[in-house]
Coordinates of C-alpha atoms in Angstrom, one line a residue:
M207 CA 205.6 -94.2 9.5
Y208 CA 203.5 -91.0 10.1
T209 CA 202.7 -89.2 13.5
I210 CA 199.9 -86.3 14.1
N211 CA 199.7 -84.6 16.8
L212 CA 196.1 -83.7 18.3
F213 CA 195.8 -81.0 20.1
E214 CA 191.8 -79.5 21.8
S215 CA 190.3 -77.6 19.3
S216 CA 187.8 -74.7 20.2
M217 CA 187.5 -70.8 20.4
H218 CA 188.8 -70.7 24.3
S219 CA 191.7 -73.9 23.5
N220 CA 195.5 -73.0 22.2
H221 CA 197.3 -75.2 21.4
L222 CA 200.3 -73.9 22.9
N223 CA 199.7 -74.3 26.6
N224 CA 197.5 -77.3 25.9
N225 CA 197.5 -80.8 27.3
T226 CA 195.2 -82.0 25.7
Y227 CA 197.9 -84.4 23.9
I228 CA 196.7 -87.0 21.7
K229 CA 198.6 -88.4 19.1
L230 CA 197.9 -90.6 15.5
E231 CA 199.8 -92.8 14.0
F232 CA 200.0 -94.5 10.5
D233 CA 201.8 -96.0 7.7
L234 CA 200.4 -95.3 3.5
R235 CA 200.2 -98.3 1.0
V236 CA 200.5 -97.9 -2.8
S237 CA 199.0 -100.4 -4.7
E238 CA 196.1 -100.8 -7.4
N239 CA 194.9 -98.2 -4.5
I240 CA 196.3 -95.7 -1.5
H241 CA 195.4 -97.2 2.2
F242 CA 196.3 -95.6 5.2
S243 CA 197.0 -98.6 7.5
N244 CA 198.3 -99.6 10.1
I245 CA 196.3 -96.5 12.4
M246 CA 196.8 -96.3 16.1
M247 CA 194.9 -93.7 18.3
S248 CA 196.9 -92.8 21.7
D249 CA 197.5 -89.9 24.2
Q250 CA 200.5 -89.1 27.0
T251 CA 197.8 -88.9 30.0
L252 CA 196.9 -91.6 29.8
R253 CA 193.2 -89.7 29.7
L254 CA 191.4 -90.9 26.3
Q255 CA 188.6 -92.8 26.9
N256 CA 186.6 -92.9 23.4
I257 CA 186.7 -91.6 19.9
L258 CA 182.6 -91.0 19.1
D259 CA 183.7 -89.2 15.2
I260 CA 186.8 -88.7 13.0
Q261 CA 186.9 -86.6 9.8
V262 CA 190.4 -86.6 7.7
S263 CA 191.2 -85.0 4.6
A264 CA 194.5 -84.4 1.7
K265 CA 196.1 -80.6 0.3
L266 CA 198.6 -81.0 -2.4
N267 CA 201.6 -78.7 -0.9
S268 CA 201.3 -76.9 -3.7
T269 CA 200.7 -73.3 -5.1
L270 CA 199.0 -74.0 -8.1
L271 CA 196.5 -75.9 -6.4
K272 CA 194.5 -74.7 -3.5
K273 CA 192.3 -78.2 -2.5
V274 CA 191.6 -81.2 -1.6
V275 CA 191.9 -83.2 -3.9
G276 CA 190.9 -87.4 -3.4
E277 CA 188.5 -88.4 -0.3
V278 CA 190.6 -90.2 3.1
Q279 CA 187.9 -92.5 4.0
P280 CA 188.0 -92.7 7.9
N281 CA 186.3 -94.9 10.2
I282 CA 186.4 -95.1 13.3
R283 CA 186.0 -98.6 13.9
V284 CA 189.6 -99.9 12.7
F285 CA 190.9 -98.3 16.6
N286 CA 188.3 -101.8 18.1
Q287 CA 191.2 -104.5 17.6
S288 CA 188.2 -107.0 17.1
S289 CA 185.8 -105.3 14.5
G290 CA 188.0 -106.9 11.7
Y291 CA 188.6 -102.8 9.8
R292 CA 192.8 -102.1 9.2
E293 CA 192.7 -99.7 6.9
W294 CA 190.8 -96.8 5.5
E295 CA 191.3 -95.6 1.0
W296 CA 192.1 -92.8 0.1
I297 CA 190.0 -92.5 -3.2
F298 CA 191.3 -91.0 -6.3
D299 CA 188.3 -90.0 -9.2
S300 CA 189.6 -89.3 -13.2
N301 CA 188.9 -85.1 -12.1
D302 CA 191.4 -85.6 -9.3
I303 CA 194.2 -87.8 -11.4
S304 CA 193.5 -85.0 -13.8
A305 CA 194.3 -82.0 -11.3
L306 CA 197.5 -83.5 -9.2
E307 CA 198.9 -84.2 -13.1
R308 CA 198.7 -80.7 -14.8
V309 CA 201.2 -79.6 -11.3
R310 CA 203.2 -82.5 -9.8
S311 CA 206.4 -82.3 -12.0
G312 CA 208.0 -85.0 -9.3
D313 CA 207.1 -86.8 -5.6
L314 CA 203.1 -85.5 -5.0
Y315 CA 203.8 -84.3 -0.9
F316 CA 200.0 -83.7 0.7
T317 CA 199.0 -82.0 4.1
V318 CA 197.3 -84.3 5.5
E319 CA 194.6 -82.7 8.2
V320 CA 192.1 -84.6 11.4
T321 CA 189.9 -83.4 13.2
A322 CA 188.6 -85.9 16.0
L323 CA 185.3 -85.7 18.3
V324 CA 187.3 -87.8 21.1
E325 CA 186.0 -88.1 24.8
V326 CA 188.8 -88.6 27.9
R327 CA 188.4 -88.4 31.3
E328 CA 188.8 -84.9 33.1
N329 CA 186.9 -83.9 36.5
G330 CA 185.3 -86.7 35.3
N331 CA 184.4 -87.7 31.0
K332 CA 183.7 -84.8 28.7
F333 CA 183.7 -84.5 25.0
I334 CA 186.4 -82.5 23.2
A335 CA 187.8 -81.4 19.4
V336 CA 190.9 -82.4 18.6
T337 CA 192.5 -81.6 15.2
G338 CA 196.1 -82.1 13.4
N339 CA 197.9 -82.1 10.3
Q340 CA 201.2 -83.5 9.2
Q341 CA 203.1 -83.8 5.7
I342 CA 203.3 -86.7 3.3
K343 CA 204.6 -87.8 0.9
I344 CA 203.5 -90.5 -2.1
S345 CA 206.8 -91.6 -4.4
E346 CA 207.0 -90.4 -8.7
S347 CA 207.4 -94.1 -8.8
D348 CA 204.5 -94.9 -6.4
W349 CA 202.1 -92.1 -8.2
I350 CA 202.9 -93.8 -11.9
R351 CA 202.6 -97.2 -11.4
F352 CA 199.6 -96.4 -9.5
L353 CA 198.0 -94.5 -11.7
Q354 CA 199.2 -97.7 -13.9
Y355 CA 196.2 -100.2 -12.4
F356 CA 194.6 -96.4 -12.0
G357 CA 194.0 -97.7 -15.6
Y358 CA 194.9 -93.6 -15.9
S359 CA 196.8 -92.5 -19.5
T360 CA 199.5 -89.1 -17.8
K361 CA 199.1 -86.6 -19.9
Y362 CA 203.1 -87.0 -20.3
G363 CA 203.6 -90.4 -20.1
I364 CA 200.3 -93.1 -21.7
T365 CA 199.7 -96.3 -20.3
L366 CA 201.8 -98.5 -20.5
P367 CA 203.0 -101.7 -18.4
A368 CA 204.2 -101.0 -15.0
S369 CA 208.0 -102.5 -15.3
L370 CA 208.2 -100.4 -18.3
L371 CA 206.6 -97.8 -15.9
N372 CA 208.7 -98.8 -13.1
D373 CA 212.4 -99.1 -15.4
K374 CA 214.7 -97.1 -14.4
S375 CA 215.5 -96.2 -18.5
W376 CA 212.5 -94.7 -18.1
I377 CA 212.8 -93.0 -14.8
Q378 CA 215.9 -90.9 -16.2
A379 CA 213.8 -89.8 -19.9
Y380 CA 211.1 -88.3 -17.2
E381 CA 213.5 -86.3 -15.6
Q382 CA 215.2 -85.3 -18.3
L383 CA 212.1 -84.0 -20.4
D384 CA 211.8 -82.1 -17.7
V385 CA 212.5 -78.7 -18.2
A386 CA 210.1 -79.3 -21.2
R387 CA 207.5 -80.3 -20.1
G388 CA 207.2 -77.0 -18.3
H389 CA 207.8 -75.3 -21.4
M390 CA 204.8 -76.7 -21.9
Q391 CA 202.8 -76.3 -18.6
R392 CA 203.3 -72.2 -19.6
G393 CA 202.2 -72.6 -23.6
M394 CA 206.0 -72.0 -24.5
T395 CA 205.9 -75.0 -27.7
Y396 CA 208.4 -74.6 -29.9
D397 CA 210.7 -74.2 -26.7
A398 CA 209.1 -77.3 -25.4
L399 CA 209.5 -79.1 -28.7
R400 CA 213.7 -76.8 -28.8
Q401 CA 214.3 -78.4 -25.2
C402 CA 212.6 -81.9 -26.9
L403 CA 215.7 -81.8 -29.7
S404 CA 218.3 -80.7 -27.2
V405 CA 218.4 -83.6 -25.6
I406 CA 217.5 -86.4 -27.4
E407 CA 221.4 -84.4 -29.1
S408 CA 222.7 -85.0 -26.0
Y409 CA 224.0 -89.2 -27.1
T410 CA 225.5 -87.3 -29.6
D411 CA 228.5 -86.2 -30.3
V412 CA 227.1 -83.3 -32.2
G413 CA 231.3 -81.9 -32.6
N414 CA 232.9 -84.3 -35.9
G415 CA 230.7 -82.2 -37.9
R416 CA 228.8 -85.3 -39.4
G417 CA 224.9 -82.8 -39.0
G418 CA 222.5 -82.8 -35.6
P419 CA 220.5 -86.0 -34.9
Y420 CA 219.0 -85.8 -37.4
S421 CA 221.6 -87.4 -39.4
P422 CA 221.9 -90.9 -39.6
K423 CA 225.4 -90.7 -40.0
L424 CA 225.8 -89.0 -35.8
W425 CA 224.1 -91.6 -35.2
E426 CA 226.8 -94.5 -36.4
D427 CA 229.1 -94.9 -33.4
F428 CA 225.5 -94.7 -30.9
L429 CA 224.4 -97.7 -32.5
S430 CA 227.5 -99.3 -34.3
D431 CA 227.0 -102.3 -31.9
I432 CA 223.7 -103.3 -32.9
T433 CA 223.0 -106.0 -35.9
E434 CA 222.4 -103.9 -39.3
Q435 CA 219.1 -104.4 -40.4
K436 CA 218.2 -103.2 -36.6
R437 CA 220.5 -100.6 -36.7
D438 CA 218.3 -98.6 -39.8
G439 CA 215.4 -99.7 -38.6
I440 CA 216.8 -97.2 -35.1
N441 CA 218.7 -94.9 -36.8
G442 CA 214.8 -94.4 -39.0
L443 CA 213.3 -94.3 -35.6
L444 CA 216.0 -91.4 -34.4
T445 CA 216.5 -88.8 -37.7
G446 CA 213.0 -89.2 -38.0
V447 CA 212.1 -87.8 -34.6
S448 CA 214.9 -85.7 -34.4
T449 CA 214.0 -84.0 -37.6
Y450 CA 210.4 -82.8 -36.4
L451 CA 211.3 -81.1 -33.7
N452 CA 214.3 -79.5 -35.8
K453 CA 212.1 -78.8 -38.7
V454 CA 208.7 -77.7 -36.0
G455 CA 209.9 -76.4 -33.7
H456 CA 213.9 -75.3 -34.4
H457 CA 213.8 -73.3 -37.8
R458 CA 210.9 -70.9 -39.2
N459 CA 208.5 -71.3 -42.3
S460 CA 211.2 -70.7 -45.4
K461 CA 208.7 -70.9 -48.1
I462 CA 206.8 -68.1 -46.8
K463 CA 207.4 -64.4 -45.3
D464 CA 205.9 -61.9 -43.2
N465 CA 206.8 -58.8 -43.5
G466 CA 209.6 -59.6 -44.7
N467 CA 210.1 -61.6 -41.3
L468 CA 210.0 -66.2 -41.8
P469 CA 207.2 -67.3 -40.0
A470 CA 206.9 -69.5 -37.3
V471 CA 206.0 -73.0 -38.5
P472 CA 202.3 -73.8 -37.6
I473 CA 201.8 -76.3 -34.5
D474 CA 199.2 -76.5 -32.1
Q475 CA 199.3 -77.7 -28.2
Y476 CA 197.7 -80.9 -28.6
E477 CA 200.2 -81.4 -31.1
A478 CA 203.5 -80.4 -29.4
E479 CA 202.2 -82.6 -26.4
L480 CA 201.7 -85.5 -28.4
M481 CA 205.4 -84.9 -29.2
I482 CA 206.7 -84.9 -25.8
G483 CA 205.0 -88.2 -25.3
V484 CA 207.3 -89.6 -28.1
S485 CA 210.1 -88.1 -27.2
H486 CA 209.7 -89.0 -23.7
L487 CA 209.8 -93.0 -25.6
V488 CA 212.2 -91.9 -27.3
V489 CA 214.3 -90.4 -24.8
A490 CA 213.4 -93.8 -22.7
Y491 CA 215.3 -95.8 -25.7
L492 CA 218.6 -94.2 -25.6
E493 CA 218.8 -94.1 -22.2
R494 CA 218.2 -98.3 -22.8
L495 CA 220.9 -98.4 -25.5
S496 CA 223.5 -96.5 -23.9
G497 CA 223.4 -98.1 -21.0
G498 CA 224.9 -101.2 -21.5
N499 CA 221.6 -103.6 -23.8
S500 CA 222.5 -101.9 -27.0
N501 CA 224.1 -105.5 -28.1
E502 CA 220.2 -107.0 -27.2
N503 CA 219.5 -108.5 -31.4

């Protein structure tokens, strides 16, 4: 339950010595939609007589995105118990989601600002404007689940079944590739691919002289309990992705020289983003295999 303290808002008022103190309480419910639910308004002094209008907006707490995101649709009828209205919907469109996904790196934190016009009993009745704000949170897992229902394919994750997006292996893979996504957001494509390769390599014993994760021998111990044919398939997947990340992200072009130096292998932003998505799938699979599921034939 979130609580927003609302104080009188006018050029003559100062909430530090303002005795107009109204409280707005609500829960945040995230599923296929995002709703403000269990909404209540009350005041300590029992002077609140009526609510004539209310406006609600939410801004992301980020220096990279300074604007209202989504549209909260408040309705004063939620305060009338006999009206049948119980919730306010917080509506996002694809532009809102794209903007959030460009800067998101985990849980989402917003500042919700509320402004209301209310009638209070004070030397008769009078109308005053009250305002207040409060920070709220949408967890990363709830947000990803909402995107799945929304049908939106995130920049660094594709539309997949909710059972996979909510799986521990998927979330751990997302966390492990956080540095790679940070490189990508700064346009550092080669660093992003090298970091993906480093994360995949972390599941192996590179000190045994059998090469990097692009070498089939390196995965022998990791995949030893898996049926041979399936092991060959997984080995091809892991070494194939690792070979791309190594040859394109790590090594320079050995066939061409530019002023005596070996140039980087050409790769654009789009290709690098695709490989971060592929790496996410691979790392999620590695997490699954390392978590005791390698005996599944």
